[in-house]
Structure formats: C-alpha cells, structure tokens
Coordinates of C-alpha atoms and ligand atoms in Angstrom, one line a residue:
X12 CA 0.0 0.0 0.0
X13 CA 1.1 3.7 -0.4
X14 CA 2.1 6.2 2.2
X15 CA -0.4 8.5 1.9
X16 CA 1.0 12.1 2.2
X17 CA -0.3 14.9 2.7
X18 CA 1.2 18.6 1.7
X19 CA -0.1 21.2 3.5
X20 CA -0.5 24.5 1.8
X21 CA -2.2 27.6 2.4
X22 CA -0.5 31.2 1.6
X23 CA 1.0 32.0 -1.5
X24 CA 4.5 31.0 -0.8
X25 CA 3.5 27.8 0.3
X26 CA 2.2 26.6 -3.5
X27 CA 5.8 27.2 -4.7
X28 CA 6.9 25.0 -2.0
X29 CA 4.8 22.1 -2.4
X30 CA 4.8 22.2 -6.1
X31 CA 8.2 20.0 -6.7
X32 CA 7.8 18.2 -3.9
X33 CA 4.4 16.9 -5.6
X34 CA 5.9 16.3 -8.6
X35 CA 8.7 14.4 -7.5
X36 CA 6.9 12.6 -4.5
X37 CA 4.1 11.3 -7.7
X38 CA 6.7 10.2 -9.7
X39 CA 7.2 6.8 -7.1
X40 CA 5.9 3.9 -6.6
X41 CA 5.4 4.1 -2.8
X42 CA 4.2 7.8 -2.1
X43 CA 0.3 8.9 -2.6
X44 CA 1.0 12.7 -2.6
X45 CA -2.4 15.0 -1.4
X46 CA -2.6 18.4 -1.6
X47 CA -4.6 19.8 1.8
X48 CA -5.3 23.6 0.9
X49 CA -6.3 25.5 3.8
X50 CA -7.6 28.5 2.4
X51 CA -5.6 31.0 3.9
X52 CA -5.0 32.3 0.8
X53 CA -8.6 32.8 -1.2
X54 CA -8.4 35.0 -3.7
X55 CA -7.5 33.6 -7.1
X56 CA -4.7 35.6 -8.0
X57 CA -3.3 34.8 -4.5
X58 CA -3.8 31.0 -5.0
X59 CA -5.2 29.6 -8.0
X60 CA -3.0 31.0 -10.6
X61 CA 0.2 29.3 -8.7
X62 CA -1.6 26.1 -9.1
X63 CA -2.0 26.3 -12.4
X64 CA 1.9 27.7 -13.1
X65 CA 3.0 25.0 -11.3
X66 CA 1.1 22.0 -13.2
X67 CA -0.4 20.8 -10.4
X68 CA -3.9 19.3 -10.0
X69 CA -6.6 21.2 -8.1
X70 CA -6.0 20.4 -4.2
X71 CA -7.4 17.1 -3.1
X72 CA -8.9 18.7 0.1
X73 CA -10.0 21.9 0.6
X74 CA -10.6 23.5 3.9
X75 CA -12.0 26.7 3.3
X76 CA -10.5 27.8 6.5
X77 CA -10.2 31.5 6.3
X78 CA -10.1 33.7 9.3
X79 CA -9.6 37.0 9.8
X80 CA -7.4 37.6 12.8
X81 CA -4.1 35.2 13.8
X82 CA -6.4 33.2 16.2
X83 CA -9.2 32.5 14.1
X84 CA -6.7 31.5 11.6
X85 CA -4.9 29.5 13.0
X86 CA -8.1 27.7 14.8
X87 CA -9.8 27.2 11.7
X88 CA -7.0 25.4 10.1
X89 CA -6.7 23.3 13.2
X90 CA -10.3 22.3 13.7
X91 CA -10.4 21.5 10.0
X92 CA -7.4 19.9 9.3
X93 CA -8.1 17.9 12.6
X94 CA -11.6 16.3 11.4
X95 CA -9.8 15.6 8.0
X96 CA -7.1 13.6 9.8
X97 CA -9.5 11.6 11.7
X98 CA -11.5 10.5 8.5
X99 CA -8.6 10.3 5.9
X100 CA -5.5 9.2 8.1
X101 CA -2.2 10.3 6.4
X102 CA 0.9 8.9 6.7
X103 CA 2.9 12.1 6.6
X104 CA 2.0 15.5 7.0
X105 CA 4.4 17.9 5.2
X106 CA 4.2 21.3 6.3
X107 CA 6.2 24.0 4.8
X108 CA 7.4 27.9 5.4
X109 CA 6.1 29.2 9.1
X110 CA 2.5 30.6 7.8
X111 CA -0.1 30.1 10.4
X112 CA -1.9 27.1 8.3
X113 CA 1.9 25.8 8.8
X114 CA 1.7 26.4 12.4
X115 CA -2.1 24.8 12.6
X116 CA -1.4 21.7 10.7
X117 CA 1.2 21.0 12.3
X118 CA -0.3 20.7 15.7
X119 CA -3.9 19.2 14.6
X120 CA -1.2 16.3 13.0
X121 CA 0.8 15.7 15.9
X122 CA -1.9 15.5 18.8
X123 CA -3.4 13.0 16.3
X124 CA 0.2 11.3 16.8
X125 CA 0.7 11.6 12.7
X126 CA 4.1 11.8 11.8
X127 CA 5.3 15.7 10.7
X128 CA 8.0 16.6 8.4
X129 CA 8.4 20.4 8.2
X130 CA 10.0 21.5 5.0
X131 CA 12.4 25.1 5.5
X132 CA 13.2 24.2 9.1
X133 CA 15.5 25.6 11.8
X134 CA 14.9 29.7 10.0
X135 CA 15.6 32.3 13.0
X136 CA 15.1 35.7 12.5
X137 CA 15.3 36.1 16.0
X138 CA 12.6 38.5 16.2
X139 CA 9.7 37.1 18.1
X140 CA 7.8 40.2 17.5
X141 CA 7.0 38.5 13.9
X142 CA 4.2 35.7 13.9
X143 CA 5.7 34.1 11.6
X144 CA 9.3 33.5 14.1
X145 CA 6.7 32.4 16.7
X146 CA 5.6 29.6 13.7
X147 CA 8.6 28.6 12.9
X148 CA 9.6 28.4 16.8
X149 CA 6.5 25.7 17.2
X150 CA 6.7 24.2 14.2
X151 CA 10.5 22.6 14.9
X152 CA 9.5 22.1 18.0
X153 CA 7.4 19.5 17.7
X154 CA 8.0 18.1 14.1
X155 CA 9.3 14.3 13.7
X156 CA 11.3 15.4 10.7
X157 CA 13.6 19.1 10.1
X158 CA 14.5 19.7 6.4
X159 CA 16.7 22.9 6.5
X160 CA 17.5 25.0 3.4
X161 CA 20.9 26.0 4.4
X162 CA 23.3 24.9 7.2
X163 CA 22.7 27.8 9.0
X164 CA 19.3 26.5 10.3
X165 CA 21.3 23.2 10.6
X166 CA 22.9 25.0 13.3
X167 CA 20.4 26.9 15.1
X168 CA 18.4 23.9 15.5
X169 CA 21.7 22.1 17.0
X170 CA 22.1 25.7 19.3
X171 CA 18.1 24.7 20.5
X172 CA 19.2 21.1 21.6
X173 CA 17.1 19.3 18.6
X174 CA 19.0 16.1 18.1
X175 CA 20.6 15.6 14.5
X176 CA 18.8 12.6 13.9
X177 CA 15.8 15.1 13.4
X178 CA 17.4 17.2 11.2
X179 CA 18.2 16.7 7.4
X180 CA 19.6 19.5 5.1
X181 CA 18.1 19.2 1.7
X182 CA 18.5 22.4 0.3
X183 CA 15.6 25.4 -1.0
X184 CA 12.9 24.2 -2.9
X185 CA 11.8 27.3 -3.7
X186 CA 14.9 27.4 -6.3
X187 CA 13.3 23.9 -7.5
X188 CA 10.4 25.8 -8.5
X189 CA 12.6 28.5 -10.3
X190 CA 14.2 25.2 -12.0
X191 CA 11.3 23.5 -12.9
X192 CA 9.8 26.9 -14.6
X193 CA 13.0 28.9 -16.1
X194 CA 12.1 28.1 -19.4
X195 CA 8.6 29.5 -18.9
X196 CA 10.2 32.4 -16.6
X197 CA 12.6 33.4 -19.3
X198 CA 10.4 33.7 -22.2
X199 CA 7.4 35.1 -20.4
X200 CA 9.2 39.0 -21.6
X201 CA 7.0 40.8 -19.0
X202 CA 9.3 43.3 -18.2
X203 CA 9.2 44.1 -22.6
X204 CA 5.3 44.3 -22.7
X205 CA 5.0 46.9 -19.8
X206 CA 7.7 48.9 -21.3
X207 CA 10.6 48.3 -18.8
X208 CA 14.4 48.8 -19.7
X209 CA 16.2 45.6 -18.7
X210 CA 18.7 45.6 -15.5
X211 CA 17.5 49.3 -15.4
X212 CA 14.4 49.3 -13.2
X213 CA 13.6 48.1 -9.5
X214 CA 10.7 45.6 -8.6
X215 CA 9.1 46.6 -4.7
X216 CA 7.0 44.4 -2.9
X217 CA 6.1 45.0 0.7
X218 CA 3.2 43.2 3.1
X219 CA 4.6 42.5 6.4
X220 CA 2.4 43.7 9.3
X221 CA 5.1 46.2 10.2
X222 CA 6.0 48.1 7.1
X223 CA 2.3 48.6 6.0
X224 CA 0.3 48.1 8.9
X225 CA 1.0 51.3 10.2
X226 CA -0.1 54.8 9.1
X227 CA 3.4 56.2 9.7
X228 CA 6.1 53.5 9.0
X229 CA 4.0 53.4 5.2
X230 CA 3.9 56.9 4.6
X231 CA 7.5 56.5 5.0
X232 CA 8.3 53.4 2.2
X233 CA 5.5 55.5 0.3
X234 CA 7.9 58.7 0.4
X235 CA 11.0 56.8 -0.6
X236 CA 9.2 55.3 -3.6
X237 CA 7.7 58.4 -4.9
X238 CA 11.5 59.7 -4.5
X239 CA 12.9 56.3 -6.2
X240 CA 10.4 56.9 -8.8
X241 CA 11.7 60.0 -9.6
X242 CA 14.7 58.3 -11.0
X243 CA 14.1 55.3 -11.8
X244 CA 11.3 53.0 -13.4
X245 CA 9.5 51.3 -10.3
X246 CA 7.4 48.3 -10.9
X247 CA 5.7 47.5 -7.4
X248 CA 3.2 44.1 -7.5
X249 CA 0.5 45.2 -4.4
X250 CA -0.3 42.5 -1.9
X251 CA -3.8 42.6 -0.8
X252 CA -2.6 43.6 2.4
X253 CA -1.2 46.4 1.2
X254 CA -3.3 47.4 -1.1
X255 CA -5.9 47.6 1.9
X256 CA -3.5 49.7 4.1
X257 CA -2.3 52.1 0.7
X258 CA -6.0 53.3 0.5
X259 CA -6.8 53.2 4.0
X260 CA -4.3 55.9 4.7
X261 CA -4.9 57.5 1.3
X262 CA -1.3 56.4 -0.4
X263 CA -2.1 55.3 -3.6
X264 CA -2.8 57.9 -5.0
X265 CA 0.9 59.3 -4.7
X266 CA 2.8 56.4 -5.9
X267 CA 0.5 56.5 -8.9
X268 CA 1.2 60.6 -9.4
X269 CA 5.0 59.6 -8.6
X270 CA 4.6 57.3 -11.6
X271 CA 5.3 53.9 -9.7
X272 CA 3.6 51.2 -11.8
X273 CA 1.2 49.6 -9.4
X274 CA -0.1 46.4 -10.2
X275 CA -2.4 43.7 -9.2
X276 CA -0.4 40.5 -7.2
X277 CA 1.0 38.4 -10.4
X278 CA 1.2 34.8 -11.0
X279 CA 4.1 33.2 -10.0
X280 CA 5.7 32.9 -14.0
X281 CA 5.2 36.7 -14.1
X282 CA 6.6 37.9 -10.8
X283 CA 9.8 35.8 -11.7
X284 CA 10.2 37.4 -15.2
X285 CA 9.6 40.8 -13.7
X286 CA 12.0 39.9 -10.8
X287 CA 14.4 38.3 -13.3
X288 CA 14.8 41.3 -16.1
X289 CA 15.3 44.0 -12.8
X290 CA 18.1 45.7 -11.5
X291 CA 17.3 45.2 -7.9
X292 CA 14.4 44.5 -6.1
X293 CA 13.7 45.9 -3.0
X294 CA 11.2 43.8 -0.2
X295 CA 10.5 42.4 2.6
X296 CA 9.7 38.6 2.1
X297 CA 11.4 35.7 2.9
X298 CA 11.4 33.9 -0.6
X299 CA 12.5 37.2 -2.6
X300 CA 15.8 37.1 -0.6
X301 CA 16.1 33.5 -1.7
X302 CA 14.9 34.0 -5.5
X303 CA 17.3 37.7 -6.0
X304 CA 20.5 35.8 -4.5
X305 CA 19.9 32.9 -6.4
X306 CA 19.3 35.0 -9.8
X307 CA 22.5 37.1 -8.4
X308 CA 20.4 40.5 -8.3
X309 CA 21.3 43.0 -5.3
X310 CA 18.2 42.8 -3.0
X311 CA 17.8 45.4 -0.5
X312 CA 15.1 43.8 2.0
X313 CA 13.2 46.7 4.9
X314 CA 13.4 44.7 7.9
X315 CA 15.7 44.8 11.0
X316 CA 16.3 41.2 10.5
X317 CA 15.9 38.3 8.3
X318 CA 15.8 34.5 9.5
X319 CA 17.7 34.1 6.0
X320 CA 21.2 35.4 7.1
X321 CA 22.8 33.0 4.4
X322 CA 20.9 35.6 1.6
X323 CA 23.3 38.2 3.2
X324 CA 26.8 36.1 3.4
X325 CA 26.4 34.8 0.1
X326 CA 24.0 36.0 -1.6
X327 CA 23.1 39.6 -2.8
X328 CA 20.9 40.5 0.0
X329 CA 21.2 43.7 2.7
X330 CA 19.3 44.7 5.3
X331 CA 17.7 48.7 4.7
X332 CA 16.1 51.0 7.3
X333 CA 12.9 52.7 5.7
X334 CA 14.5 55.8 5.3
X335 CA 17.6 54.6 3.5
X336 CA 15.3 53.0 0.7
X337 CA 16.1 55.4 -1.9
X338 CA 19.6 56.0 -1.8
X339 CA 20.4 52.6 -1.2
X340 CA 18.3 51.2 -3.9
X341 CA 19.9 53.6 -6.6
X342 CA 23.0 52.4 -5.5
X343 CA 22.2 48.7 -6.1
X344 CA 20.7 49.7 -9.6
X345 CA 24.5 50.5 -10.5
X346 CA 26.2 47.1 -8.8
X347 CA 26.5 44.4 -11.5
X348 CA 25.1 41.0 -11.2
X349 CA 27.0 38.2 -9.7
X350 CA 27.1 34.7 -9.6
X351 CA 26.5 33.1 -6.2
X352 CA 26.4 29.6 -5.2
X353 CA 24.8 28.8 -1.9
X354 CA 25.3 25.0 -1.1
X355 CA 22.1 22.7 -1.9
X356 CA 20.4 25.7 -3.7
X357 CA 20.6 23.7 -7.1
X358 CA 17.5 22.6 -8.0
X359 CA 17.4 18.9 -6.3
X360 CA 15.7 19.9 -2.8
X361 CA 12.9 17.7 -3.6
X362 CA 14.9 15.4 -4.9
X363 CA 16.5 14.8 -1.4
X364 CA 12.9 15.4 0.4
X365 CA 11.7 12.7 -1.5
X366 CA 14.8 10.4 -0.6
X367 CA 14.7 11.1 3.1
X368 CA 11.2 10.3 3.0
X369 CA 11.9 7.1 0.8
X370 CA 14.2 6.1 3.6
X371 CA 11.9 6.5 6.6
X372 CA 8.7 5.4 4.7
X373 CA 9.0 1.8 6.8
X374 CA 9.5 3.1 10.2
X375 CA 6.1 5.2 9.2
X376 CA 3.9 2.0 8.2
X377 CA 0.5 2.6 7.8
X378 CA -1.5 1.6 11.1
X379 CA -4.6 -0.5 10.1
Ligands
UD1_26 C1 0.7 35.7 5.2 C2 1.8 35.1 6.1 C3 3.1 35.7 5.7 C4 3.4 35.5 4.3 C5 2.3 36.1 3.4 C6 2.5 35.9 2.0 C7 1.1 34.5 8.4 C8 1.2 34.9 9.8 N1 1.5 35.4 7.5 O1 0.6 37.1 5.4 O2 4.1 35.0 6.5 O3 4.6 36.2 4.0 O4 1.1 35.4 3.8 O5 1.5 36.5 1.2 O6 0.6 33.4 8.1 N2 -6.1 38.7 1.4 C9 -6.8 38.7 0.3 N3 -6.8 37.6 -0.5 C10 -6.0 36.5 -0.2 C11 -5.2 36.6 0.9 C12 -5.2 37.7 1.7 O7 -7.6 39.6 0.0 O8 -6.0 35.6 -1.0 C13 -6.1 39.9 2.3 C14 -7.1 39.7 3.4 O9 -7.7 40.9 3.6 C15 -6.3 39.3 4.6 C16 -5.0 40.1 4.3 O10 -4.9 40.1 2.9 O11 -6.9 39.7 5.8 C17 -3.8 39.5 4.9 O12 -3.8 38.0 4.7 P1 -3.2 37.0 5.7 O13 -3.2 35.6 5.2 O14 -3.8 37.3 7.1 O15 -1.7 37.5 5.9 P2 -0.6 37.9 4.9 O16 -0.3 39.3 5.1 O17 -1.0 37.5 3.5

C-alpha cells in the first residue's frame, strides 16, 4: 500500500513550496502525494494561478478555512485539518514555510500522533515580534522530521538542543520551482510588454504587518518610492494587504502621481520574469531574498532582520532601514550581477525530500 502524504498548503509562498515536492513525490511507486489547501489564501490571483503555473492538480482537500485575525486563523485550520485527519488518516503530514496554516497543521497532525516533516526548518530571524518567528519556533519544535534549506538552520536547531537525527539539510525548494519553470520564466518577456528597460528598473513588494500596517512607517516606504520613482522605473506588484493599508491611509494615490507602476499580485511565472529582467528589487519577504541571490540581483530587504542570514553572506541580500530606501536602492541599480552559489540551492531539494522520506517510509507504516 502507499504512504499517503499529505502537503499542506495555504498562503501564497506555500504553492511554490509544495509544487516540486508533488511532482517528485508522484513520480514513485510508494508515495500517494495529497494536496490539503487550507484556504488562507482565497483570492484567485493569490492561490489559483500558482496552481496552475505550477502543473499541479486542483487540491485534493480543501478546507475553506479563512479567518480574519491570527487566532481565528490558526483555529480554523486546526479544527479542519483535525476532522480531516480523523477521517482520511495520512501517513505524513508535510508542512512547509512558518504561515499560520503551517503552524495549525502542524499541531492538529501531531496531537493525532501523525508523523510531521516540516520543509524550510531551523529559519531564526530572532525577532519574536514576527508571527511568523513564533511559527517557525512551534513548528521545529514539535516536528518528527527538520528539512533545513541551508546549514545555518542546521545550526540553530543544533544551538536549541534538537537532536541531528531530526534534522536533514536538503536544500531550498523554492529554487526547485525557479528550475522547474526557467524556461517558462525566461520567455514570459514581462518586463518588454510593460515597457521596462532591462537591469534598469527596480521591482518593490512589501506586506509585512510592520511596514504597512501602520499609518506612519508606510507613509515613509510611500515617500522613498515616490522619490525612487523620480529616478528610476519602479514596478511594485500590491499584496492585498497592502493594497488595503495604501487606501486606508490614502497612499495610492501618490505612488500613482509619482509614476510607480502599481499592479495587481502576479502569478508566480510573471513575478519571476519581472524579478528576473530587474536591476534590484527591493522587499520584505522571505522567498525574494532567496529568489534575487539565487538570480544574483542585489536585493535590499526593509526589515531589522531576516531568518535568511545566508541571503546576506552569500548571496546579494542587505538589510535597509525605511528611510535609506532610496539612496540605497539607486545604489544597487548600478552594482553588477554576480554569480552566487549557496550550497544545496541547485534545484534537487525535492529530490533529497523525496529520498529522506523514501528512507523512513518503513518506520512510518500505515497503522490499520
Ligand atoms: C501571510 C503570512 C506571511 C506570508 C504572506 C505571503 C502568516 C502569519 N502570514 O501574510 O508570512 O509572507 O502570507 O503573502 O501566516 N487577502 C486577500 N486575498 C488573499 C489573501 C489575503 O484579499 O488571497 C487579504 C485579506 O484581507 C487578509 C489580508 O490580505 O486579511 C492578509 O492576509 P493574511 O493571510 O492574514 O496575511 P498575509 O499578510 O498574506
């Protein structure tokens, strides 16, 4: 019989995650890969059009899960992927990045005493003002199985007394995604059709709770970008979030005056091609600091810290206050690209997922 595995996805970040691990995971002749979508993420250009970029088929399960505040979230999640557990028992549960449908899943899987792999373990930002640091915290510690992108998280997970038997470096699947799609990526020419000059312009995409959230901090990345804009074409892809806040505290309508091209959230093909034909991109999310390094394109992320340091020690990535936004971003626009290499980022992540879970599948077997 199969193990029947479930991925658990739910934000936007999460589909690029589960994508190659599907792919490779269905390719076997022992795994049953299910896709569990929580439905954190609703809205279609937030969710559907990654499943569709990424080939995959629609999710098996849906919860329909979607809460408003970080409780309700996260209880919605738990209660539903709870009842789905106890009438379709996985094997695995595979739950990846620290969203809160990761934090959920992981617990309604573990107090069902369902074995847990968590895919991008062992991140620290260090900051435990960020839910997502408080995720990841629960997350590793109380997952069967670690699979670390980099040997950084190796070693903060060693630093937290998690034994090494726990932990497995395979690498960053979100570059697997890149892989799988670069063909698609590289002819998709966005950056042509909306008229951008290659390596000339700068791609900005901020949502975290603290850069948009409040009135003052995003009047501030508002000013720098109207003052970027004044030099340089700015493309700038609005996450819902955002977008809520910009009109909220009646932004938008300067970036569009400044001439910042402001466009709905883009499917995952699109964002890469946009990312890919930059000059630098300036952010604040976890993945981008991964996807510019990888690509070699100076990144300049707003936050005070990032549970990615290896994006900073050999990558292209540096930390920016608000206020420096402008002058340090014009300064990136005139650094060249560079090749970077980080250990295990090469497109075979899954690859060694799929292996590690190959090896464990018999100390997993399915109980009646
Ligand atoms: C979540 C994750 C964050 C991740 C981000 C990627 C947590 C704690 N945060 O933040 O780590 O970087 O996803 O996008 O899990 N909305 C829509 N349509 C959607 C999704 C959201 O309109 O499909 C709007 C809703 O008004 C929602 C708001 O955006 O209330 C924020 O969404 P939410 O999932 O709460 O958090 P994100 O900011 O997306």
């Amino acid at each position: 019989m199969k193990l029947r595995i479930h991925l658990v996805a739910g934000a936007r970040p999460n589909f690029m995650k589960i994508g190659p691990v599907y792919h490779e995971l269905v390719k076997t002749d022992w795994a049953q890969p299910l896709i569990v979508h929580t439905g954190q993420h609703f809205s279609a250009d937030m969710s559907d059009v990654f499943f569709r970029d990424l080939q995959l088929p629609l999710p098996h399960y849906h919860l329909n899960a979607r809460g408003d505040s970080h409780a309700q979230q996260t209880a919605m999640v738990l209660t539903a992927y709870e009842a789905l557990c106890l009438s379709e028992r996985p094997d695995w549960t595979i739950v990846v990045g620290d969203v809160n449908s990761t934090l959920a899943a992981c617990l309604a899987a573990k107090k069902l005493n369902i074995a847990v792999a968590h895919l991008e373990a062992g991140l620290r930002s260090g900051d435990r003002t960020m839910p997502e640091e408080i995720n990841r915290l629960a997350v590793d510690s109380i997952s069967d199985l670690l699979w670390t992108p980099s040997a950084d998280a190796d070693a903060n997970l060693a630093h937290e007394g998690v034994p090494s038997s726990r932990i497995q470096l395979v690498g960053n699947v979100m570059i697997d995604a890149f892989c799988l799609l670069e063909a698609e990526i590289r002819s998709a020419g966005l950056p042509e059709k909306m008229g951008l000059s290659r390596c000339r312009y700068v791609v900005a995409t901020m949502h975290r709770p603290a850069n948009v959230d409040d009135a003052v901090a995003l009047g501030n990345v508002v000013g720098q970008l109207v003052g970027l804009a004044g030099h340089t074409q700015v493309a700038f892809p609005v996450h819902p979030r955002t977008k809520k806040r910009l009109l909220e505290f009646r932004l938008w309508d300067s970036l569009e005056k400044a001439g910042v091209t402001l466009l709905e959230p883009l499917s995952y093909v699109e964002f890469m091609s946009l990312v890919e034909g930059s000059g630098a991109v300036l952010t604040d999310s976890g993945g981008v600091q991964e996807e510019t390094s990888y690509l070699g394109i100076p990144c300049l992320t707003a936050r005070d810290s990032t549970e990615r340091p290896v994006t900073i020690s050999l990558g292209t990535n540096r930390l920016v206050k608000i206020d420096e936004i402008k002058e340090s971003t014009l300064l990136a626009l005139e650094q060249e690209r560079r090749n970077c290499a980080i250990p295990y980022w090469d497109g075979r992540a899954s690859k060694r997922v799929v292996e590690s879970l190959r090896s464990r599948g018999e100390h997993s077997a399915r109980r009646g």
